[in-house]
GROMACS .gro file of C-alpha atoms in nm:
model
  210
    1MET     CA    1   7.211   5.069  11.607
    2ALA     CA    2   7.131   4.869  11.954
    3ARG     CA    3   7.246   4.511  12.054
    4GLY     CA    4   7.047   4.274  12.276
    5PRO     CA    5   6.859   3.998  12.368
    6TRP     CA    6   6.593   4.170  12.573
    7ASP     CA    7   6.296   4.022  12.706
    8PRO     CA    8   5.982   4.135  12.562
    9ALA     CA    9   5.800   4.210  12.823
   10HIS     CA   10   6.102   4.507  12.865
   11VAL     CA   11   6.054   4.619  12.579
   12ARG     CA   12   5.851   4.934  12.611
   13ALA     CA   13   5.693   5.152  12.299
   14SER     CA   14   5.561   5.510  12.313
   15TRP     CA   15   5.378   5.668  12.025
   16ARG     CA   16   5.356   6.023  11.885
   17THR     CA   17   4.992   6.142  11.830
   18GLU     CA   18   5.094   6.315  11.482
   19PRO     CA   19   5.205   6.154  11.179
   20PHE     CA   20   5.500   6.244  11.043
   21GLN     CA   21   5.558   6.474  10.700
   22PRO     CA   22   5.760   6.357  10.496
   23PRO     CA   23   5.925   6.645  10.210
   24PRO     CA   24   5.700   6.666   9.937
   25ALA     CA   25   5.931   6.479   9.721
   26ALA     CA   26   5.926   6.194   9.937
   27ALA     CA   27   5.564   6.185   9.930
   28ARG     CA   28   5.569   6.194   9.520
   29ALA     CA   29   5.786   5.914   9.544
   30ALA     CA   30   5.597   5.710   9.716
   31ASP     CA   31   5.276   5.756   9.510
   32VAL     CA   32   5.518   5.618   9.260
   33ALA     CA   33   5.599   5.351   9.461
   34ILE     CA   34   5.283   5.247   9.506
   35ALA     CA   35   5.109   5.319   9.209
   36GLU     CA   36   5.433   5.034   9.051
   37LEU     CA   37   5.317   4.797   9.337
   38ARG     CA   38   4.917   4.805   9.202
   39ARG     CA   39   5.033   4.794   8.824
   40ARG     CA   40   5.228   4.444   8.857
   41GLY     CA   41   4.909   4.297   9.089
   42SER     CA   42   5.051   4.340   9.402
   43PRO     CA   43   4.787   4.373   9.704
   44SER     CA   44   4.975   4.584   9.915
   45HIS     CA   45   4.792   4.933  10.015
   46ASP     CA   46   4.915   5.226  10.131
   47GLY     CA   47   4.817   5.313  10.517
   48TRP     CA   48   4.999   5.435  10.845
   49ALA     CA   49   5.251   5.233  10.990
   50ALA     CA   50   5.528   5.338  11.266
   51ARG     CA   51   5.886   5.492  11.212
   52LEU     CA   52   6.148   5.497  11.492
   53VAL     CA   53   6.163   5.844  11.622
   54SER     CA   54   6.466   5.773  11.875
   55TYR     CA   55   6.565   5.467  12.134
   56ASP     CA   56   6.748   5.410  12.442
   57ALA     CA   57   6.913   5.124  12.480
   58HIS     CA   58   7.059   4.918  12.819
   59PRO     CA   59   7.137   4.550  12.911
   60ASP     CA   60   6.809   4.479  13.083
   61ARG     CA   61   6.576   4.712  12.844
   62LEU     CA   62   6.444   4.882  12.577
   63ALA     CA   63   6.275   5.191  12.545
   64LEU     CA   64   6.113   5.292  12.156
   65GLU     CA   65   5.968   5.641  12.072
   66LEU     CA   66   5.756   5.580  11.720
   67GLN     CA   67   5.556   5.778  11.530
   68PRO     CA   68   5.247   5.692  11.255
   69VAL     CA   69   5.425   5.742  10.927
   70ARG     CA   70   5.294   5.651  10.541
   71TRP     CA   71   5.373   5.243  10.507
   72ALA     CA   72   5.462   5.354  10.119
   73LEU     CA   73   5.763   5.557  10.214
   74ARG     CA   74   5.951   5.236  10.332
   75LEU     CA   75   5.957   5.135   9.955
   76LEU     CA   76   6.205   5.430   9.866
   77GLY     CA   77   6.537   5.296   9.801
   78GLU     CA   78   6.704   5.619   9.961
   79ASP     CA   79   6.492   5.775  10.250
   80ALA     CA   80   6.256   5.560  10.405
   81ALA     CA   81   6.213   5.816  10.702
   82GLN     CA   82   6.309   5.556  10.990
   83SER     CA   83   6.030   5.337  10.904
   84LEU     CA   84   5.987   5.035  11.099
   85SER     CA   85   5.956   4.671  11.049
   86ALA     CA   86   5.962   4.389  11.297
   87ILE     CA   87   6.150   4.067  11.211
   88CYS     CA   88   6.119   3.746  11.389
   89VAL     CA   89   6.380   3.491  11.273
   90VAL     CA   90   6.202   3.140  11.382
   91ARG     CA   91   6.419   2.797  11.493
   92ALA     CA   92   6.260   2.495  11.595
   93ALA     CA   93   6.366   2.294  11.918
   94ASP     CA   94   6.661   2.134  11.773
   95GLY     CA   95   6.818   2.398  11.632
   96ARG     CA   96   6.658   2.422  11.280
   97TRP     CA   97   6.626   2.758  11.109
   98LEU     CA   98   6.231   2.818  10.922
   99ALA     CA   99   6.293   2.965  10.581
  100GLY     CA  100   6.022   3.089  10.330
  101ARG     CA  101   6.056   3.203   9.994
  102ARG     CA  102   5.854   3.518   9.937
  103ALA     CA  103   5.585   3.522   9.675
  104GLN     CA  104   5.640   3.743   9.343
  105TRP     CA  105   5.350   3.966   9.409
  106LEU     CA  106   5.497   4.105   9.773
  107ALA     CA  107   5.604   4.470   9.803
  108THR     CA  108   5.957   4.365   9.959
  109TRP     CA  109   6.171   4.075   9.893
  110ALA     CA  110   5.991   3.887   9.621
  111GLY     CA  111   6.105   3.590   9.524
  112ARG     CA  112   6.379   3.556   9.768
  113TRP     CA  113   6.445   3.340  10.069
  114ALA     CA  114   6.390   3.494  10.430
  115LEU     CA  115   6.426   3.355  10.775
  116GLY     CA  116   6.069   3.325  10.974
  117ALA     CA  117   5.802   3.620  10.979
  118GLY     CA  118   5.802   4.002  10.935
  119GLY     CA  119   5.599   4.275  10.852
  120SER     CA  120   5.535   4.656  10.969
  121VAL     CA  121   5.429   4.773  11.300
  122GLU     CA  122   5.074   4.856  11.308
  123VAL     CA  123   4.998   5.204  11.506
  124ASP     CA  124   5.012   5.164  11.872
  125GLU     CA  125   5.162   4.832  11.870
  126ASN     CA  126   5.450   4.711  12.090
  127PRO     CA  127   5.708   4.551  11.796
  128ALA     CA  128   5.776   4.304  12.039
  129ASP     CA  129   5.354   4.205  11.993
  130THR     CA  130   5.443   4.257  11.588
  131MET     CA  131   5.666   3.951  11.551
  132VAL     CA  132   5.434   3.750  11.758
  133ARG     CA  133   5.109   3.853  11.530
  134GLU     CA  134   5.327   3.771  11.186
  135LEU     CA  135   5.430   3.488  11.314
  136GLN     CA  136   5.075   3.375  11.378
  137GLU     CA  137   4.962   3.515  11.039
  138GLU     CA  138   5.237   3.368  10.815
  139TRP     CA  139   5.316   3.027  10.974
  140SER     CA  140   5.018   2.961  11.206
  141VAL     CA  141   5.209   2.933  11.500
  142ALA     CA  142   5.359   3.061  11.824
  143PRO     CA  143   5.657   3.085  12.015
  144GLU     CA  144   5.739   2.872  12.307
  145ARG     CA  145   6.008   3.165  12.409
  146LEU     CA  146   6.112   3.492  12.234
  147THR     CA  147   6.407   3.757  12.235
  148VAL     CA  148   6.419   4.085  12.085
  149GLU     CA  149   6.818   4.051  11.937
  150ALA     CA  150   6.886   4.391  11.766
  151LEU     CA  151   6.753   4.749  11.660
  152VAL     CA  152   6.966   4.754  11.243
  153GLY     CA  153   6.970   5.009  11.051
  154ARG     CA  154   6.957   5.005  10.665
  155ASP     CA  155   7.094   5.219  10.417
  156SER     CA  156   6.774   5.279  10.266
  157GLY     CA  157   6.608   5.427  10.621
  158VAL     CA  158   6.437   5.149  10.708
  159VAL     CA  159   6.506   5.008  11.068
  160LEU     CA  160   6.467   4.661  11.169
  161MET     CA  161   6.385   4.521  11.494
  162ILE     CA  162   6.509   4.171  11.482
  163GLY     CA  163   6.386   3.865  11.751
  164MET     CA  164   6.475   3.516  11.744
  165ALA     CA  165   6.140   3.262  11.821
  166TRP     CA  166   6.191   2.900  11.943
  167LEU     CA  167   5.924   2.722  11.872
  168PRO     CA  168   5.779   2.399  12.097
  169ASP     CA  169   5.911   2.035  12.036
  170GLY     CA  170   5.692   1.898  11.744
  171ALA     CA  171   5.570   2.261  11.600
  172THR     CA  172   5.425   2.239  11.294
  173VAL     CA  173   5.383   2.521  11.044
  174THR     CA  174   5.155   2.648  10.807
  175PRO     CA  175   5.258   2.927  10.557
  176ASP     CA  176   5.038   3.173  10.435
  177ALA     CA  177   4.964   3.324  10.064
  178GLU     CA  178   5.342   3.518  10.143
  179HIS     CA  179   5.516   3.236  10.111
  180ASP     CA  180   5.537   3.007   9.770
  181GLU     CA  181   5.810   2.738   9.922
  182TYR     CA  182   5.890   2.671  10.235
  183ALA     CA  183   6.195   2.422  10.426
  184TRP     CA  184   6.372   2.379  10.759
  185TRP     CA  185   6.750   2.453  10.712
  186PRO     CA  186   6.965   2.232  10.916
  187ALA     CA  187   7.071   2.429  11.237
  188ARG     CA  188   7.427   2.473  11.128
  189PRO     CA  189   7.457   2.756  10.860
  190GLU     CA  190   7.803   2.621  10.689
  191ARG     CA  191   7.524   2.341  10.554
  192TRP     CA  192   7.243   2.525  10.432
  193PRO     CA  193   7.130   2.476  10.067
  194PRO     CA  194   7.246   2.755   9.780
  195GLU     CA  195   6.943   2.962   9.762
  196ALA     CA  196   7.063   3.100  10.171
  197ASP     CA  197   7.219   3.431  10.015
  198ALA     CA  198   7.495   3.639  10.247
  199PRO     CA  199   7.278   3.844  10.441
  200LEU     CA  200   7.094   3.550  10.550
  201ARG     CA  201   7.374   3.344  10.664
  202LEU     CA  202   7.540   3.676  10.833
  203LEU     CA  203   7.195   3.724  11.018
  204ALA     CA  204   7.203   3.383  11.147
  205GLY     CA  205   7.530   3.392  11.262
  206THR     CA  206   7.509   3.697  11.448
  207LEU     CA  207   7.236   3.528  11.597
  208SER     CA  208   7.396   3.243  11.684
  209ALA     CA  209   7.685   3.412  11.823
  210SER     CA  210   7.443   3.577  12.106
   0.00000   0.00000   0.00000
């Protein structure tokens, strides 16, 4: 959709006040999806998050128009209503990549390895700030520097805002309950272990080339 990098200070977010109203069929499907999460013991709960209405990308700035949206719509496989998630890929000062295996109870990517931190954007929040918040919540660490790298649309209708954070030299991470294992993968993705799947390798290759 759009490619940076952008300085977080040059990412602007404006919010519509009225929430997005999904079609009745989508609302019913979201009811089913959130009930299934509860059935399998997930503490995930419905609420308000963000959807991307429009964007205006320039080499030096990114403007986003956002709108409150029901969180559970992002669980739909085909029509997630442009629900927005912020993904913050994390690297150590020496270039290694922080990877964590997501716990089985999570709503999305359960049991799979992911890079860094990520989550939904809260109402009235700037997605660049979401990245910093998620990094603190999931790994108890703050970035030394951060760039916003791209907006990516998925076939499901979810939109990802992807950033890359570099940690200070000697920084120590502490995983939260959303991760049941973590590792520092080598700076060169071709040296990654087998659990690093193709989408993660593609993402790392794209970010390394920026």
